[in-house]
Coordinates of C-alpha atoms in Angstrom, one line a residue:
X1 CA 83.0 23.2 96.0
X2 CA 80.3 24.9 97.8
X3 CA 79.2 28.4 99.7
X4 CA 78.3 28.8 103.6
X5 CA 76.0 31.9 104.4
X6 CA 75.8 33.5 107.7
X7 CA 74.8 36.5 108.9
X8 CA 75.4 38.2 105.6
X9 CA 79.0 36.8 105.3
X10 CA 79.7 33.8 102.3
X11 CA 82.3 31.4 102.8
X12 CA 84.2 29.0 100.8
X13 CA 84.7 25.3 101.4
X14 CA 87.6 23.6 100.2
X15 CA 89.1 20.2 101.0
X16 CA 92.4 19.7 102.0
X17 CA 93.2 15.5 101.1
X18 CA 96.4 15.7 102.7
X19 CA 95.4 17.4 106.1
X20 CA 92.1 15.1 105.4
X21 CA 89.8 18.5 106.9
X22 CA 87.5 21.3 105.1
X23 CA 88.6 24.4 105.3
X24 CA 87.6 27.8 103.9
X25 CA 88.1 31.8 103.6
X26 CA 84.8 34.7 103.9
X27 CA 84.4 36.0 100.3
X28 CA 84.2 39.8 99.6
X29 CA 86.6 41.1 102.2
X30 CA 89.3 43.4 101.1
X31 CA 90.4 44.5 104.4
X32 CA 89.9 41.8 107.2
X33 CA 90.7 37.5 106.7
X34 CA 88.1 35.4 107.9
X35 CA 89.2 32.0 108.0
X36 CA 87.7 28.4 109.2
X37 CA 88.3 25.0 109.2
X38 CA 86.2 21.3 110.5
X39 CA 86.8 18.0 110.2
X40 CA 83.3 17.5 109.1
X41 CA 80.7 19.5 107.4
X42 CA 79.4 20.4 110.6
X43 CA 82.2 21.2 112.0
X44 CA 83.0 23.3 109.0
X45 CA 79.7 25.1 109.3
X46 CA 80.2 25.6 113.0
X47 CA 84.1 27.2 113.0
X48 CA 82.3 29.3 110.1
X49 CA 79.4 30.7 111.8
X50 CA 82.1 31.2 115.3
X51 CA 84.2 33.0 112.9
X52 CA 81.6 35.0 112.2
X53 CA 80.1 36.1 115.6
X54 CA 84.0 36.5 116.9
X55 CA 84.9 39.0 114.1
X56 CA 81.4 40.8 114.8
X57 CA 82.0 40.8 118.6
X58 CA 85.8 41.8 118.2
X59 CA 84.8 44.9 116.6
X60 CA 82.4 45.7 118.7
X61 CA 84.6 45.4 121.3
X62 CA 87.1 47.8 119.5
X63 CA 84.9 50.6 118.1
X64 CA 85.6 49.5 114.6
X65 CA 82.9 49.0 112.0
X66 CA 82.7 45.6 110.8
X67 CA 83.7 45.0 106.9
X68 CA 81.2 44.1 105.2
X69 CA 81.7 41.9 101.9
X70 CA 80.4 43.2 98.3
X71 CA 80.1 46.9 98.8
X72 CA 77.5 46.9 95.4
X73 CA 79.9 49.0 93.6
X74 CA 82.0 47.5 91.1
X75 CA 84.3 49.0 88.2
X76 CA 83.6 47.4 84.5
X77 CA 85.5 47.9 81.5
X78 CA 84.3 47.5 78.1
X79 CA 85.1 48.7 74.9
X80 CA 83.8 52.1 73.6
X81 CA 81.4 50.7 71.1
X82 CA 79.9 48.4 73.5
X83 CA 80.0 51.5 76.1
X84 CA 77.8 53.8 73.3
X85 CA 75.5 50.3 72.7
X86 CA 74.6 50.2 76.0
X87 CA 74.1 54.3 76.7
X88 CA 71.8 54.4 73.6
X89 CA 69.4 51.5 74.7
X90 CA 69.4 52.7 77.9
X91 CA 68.2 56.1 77.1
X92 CA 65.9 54.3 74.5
X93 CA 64.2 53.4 77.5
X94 CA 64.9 56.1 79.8
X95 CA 66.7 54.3 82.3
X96 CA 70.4 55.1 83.4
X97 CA 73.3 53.0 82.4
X98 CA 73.6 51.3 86.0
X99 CA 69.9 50.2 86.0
X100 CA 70.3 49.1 82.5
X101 CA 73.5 47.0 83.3
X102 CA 71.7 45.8 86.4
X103 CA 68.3 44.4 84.8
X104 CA 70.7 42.9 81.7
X105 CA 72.6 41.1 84.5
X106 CA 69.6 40.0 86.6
X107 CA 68.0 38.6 83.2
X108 CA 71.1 36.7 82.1
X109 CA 71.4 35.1 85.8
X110 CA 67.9 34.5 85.6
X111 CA 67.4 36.2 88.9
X112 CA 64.5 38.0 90.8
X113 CA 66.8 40.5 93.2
X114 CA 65.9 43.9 93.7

């Protein structure tokens, strides 16, 4: 369906016909469950962003450091020939691997991150 964003946390939304409610989970998280639901989108959004600012103050509260989703690394597997394509035109242009990998994903996402 669609993505909340909060405070640097994404969230799902899902429908539930039977239980006639949204609900949804925060994306990225391998340690901690975020979870939220509404009646309404607004509601949705609401539970979502409260989520949020509880998990945040609860680990304040307890020392701990708040998880935070997408860490930026990620493992990728490929074959060897497309592993020696990709270090060739990459020291073609005298860039590294990641950068290479990086710019070759930003351009097929059409996206303008840095």
């Amino acid at each position: 369906m669609g993505r909340l964003r909060y405070k640097g946390y994404v969230g799902s939304v899902e429908y539930a016909e039977e239980d006639n409610c949204f609900y949804g989970k925060v994306l990225g998280l391998r340690r901690d469950g975020i979870v939220y639901e509404g009646d309404t989108a607004i509601s949705l959004k609401k539970d979502f962003e409260d989520a949020i600012d509880h998990y945040l103050e609860s680990c304040k509260q307890n020392g701990i450091t708040p998880e935070k989703p997408y860490s930026g690394k990620l493992v990728l597997r490929m074959t060897p020939e497309l592993h020696s394509i990709i270090a060739e035109k990459a020291s073609d242009k005298g860039e590294s691997i990641n950068d290479f990998i990086n710019l070759a994903i930003k351009e097929a996402l059409s996206l303008s991150l840095v």
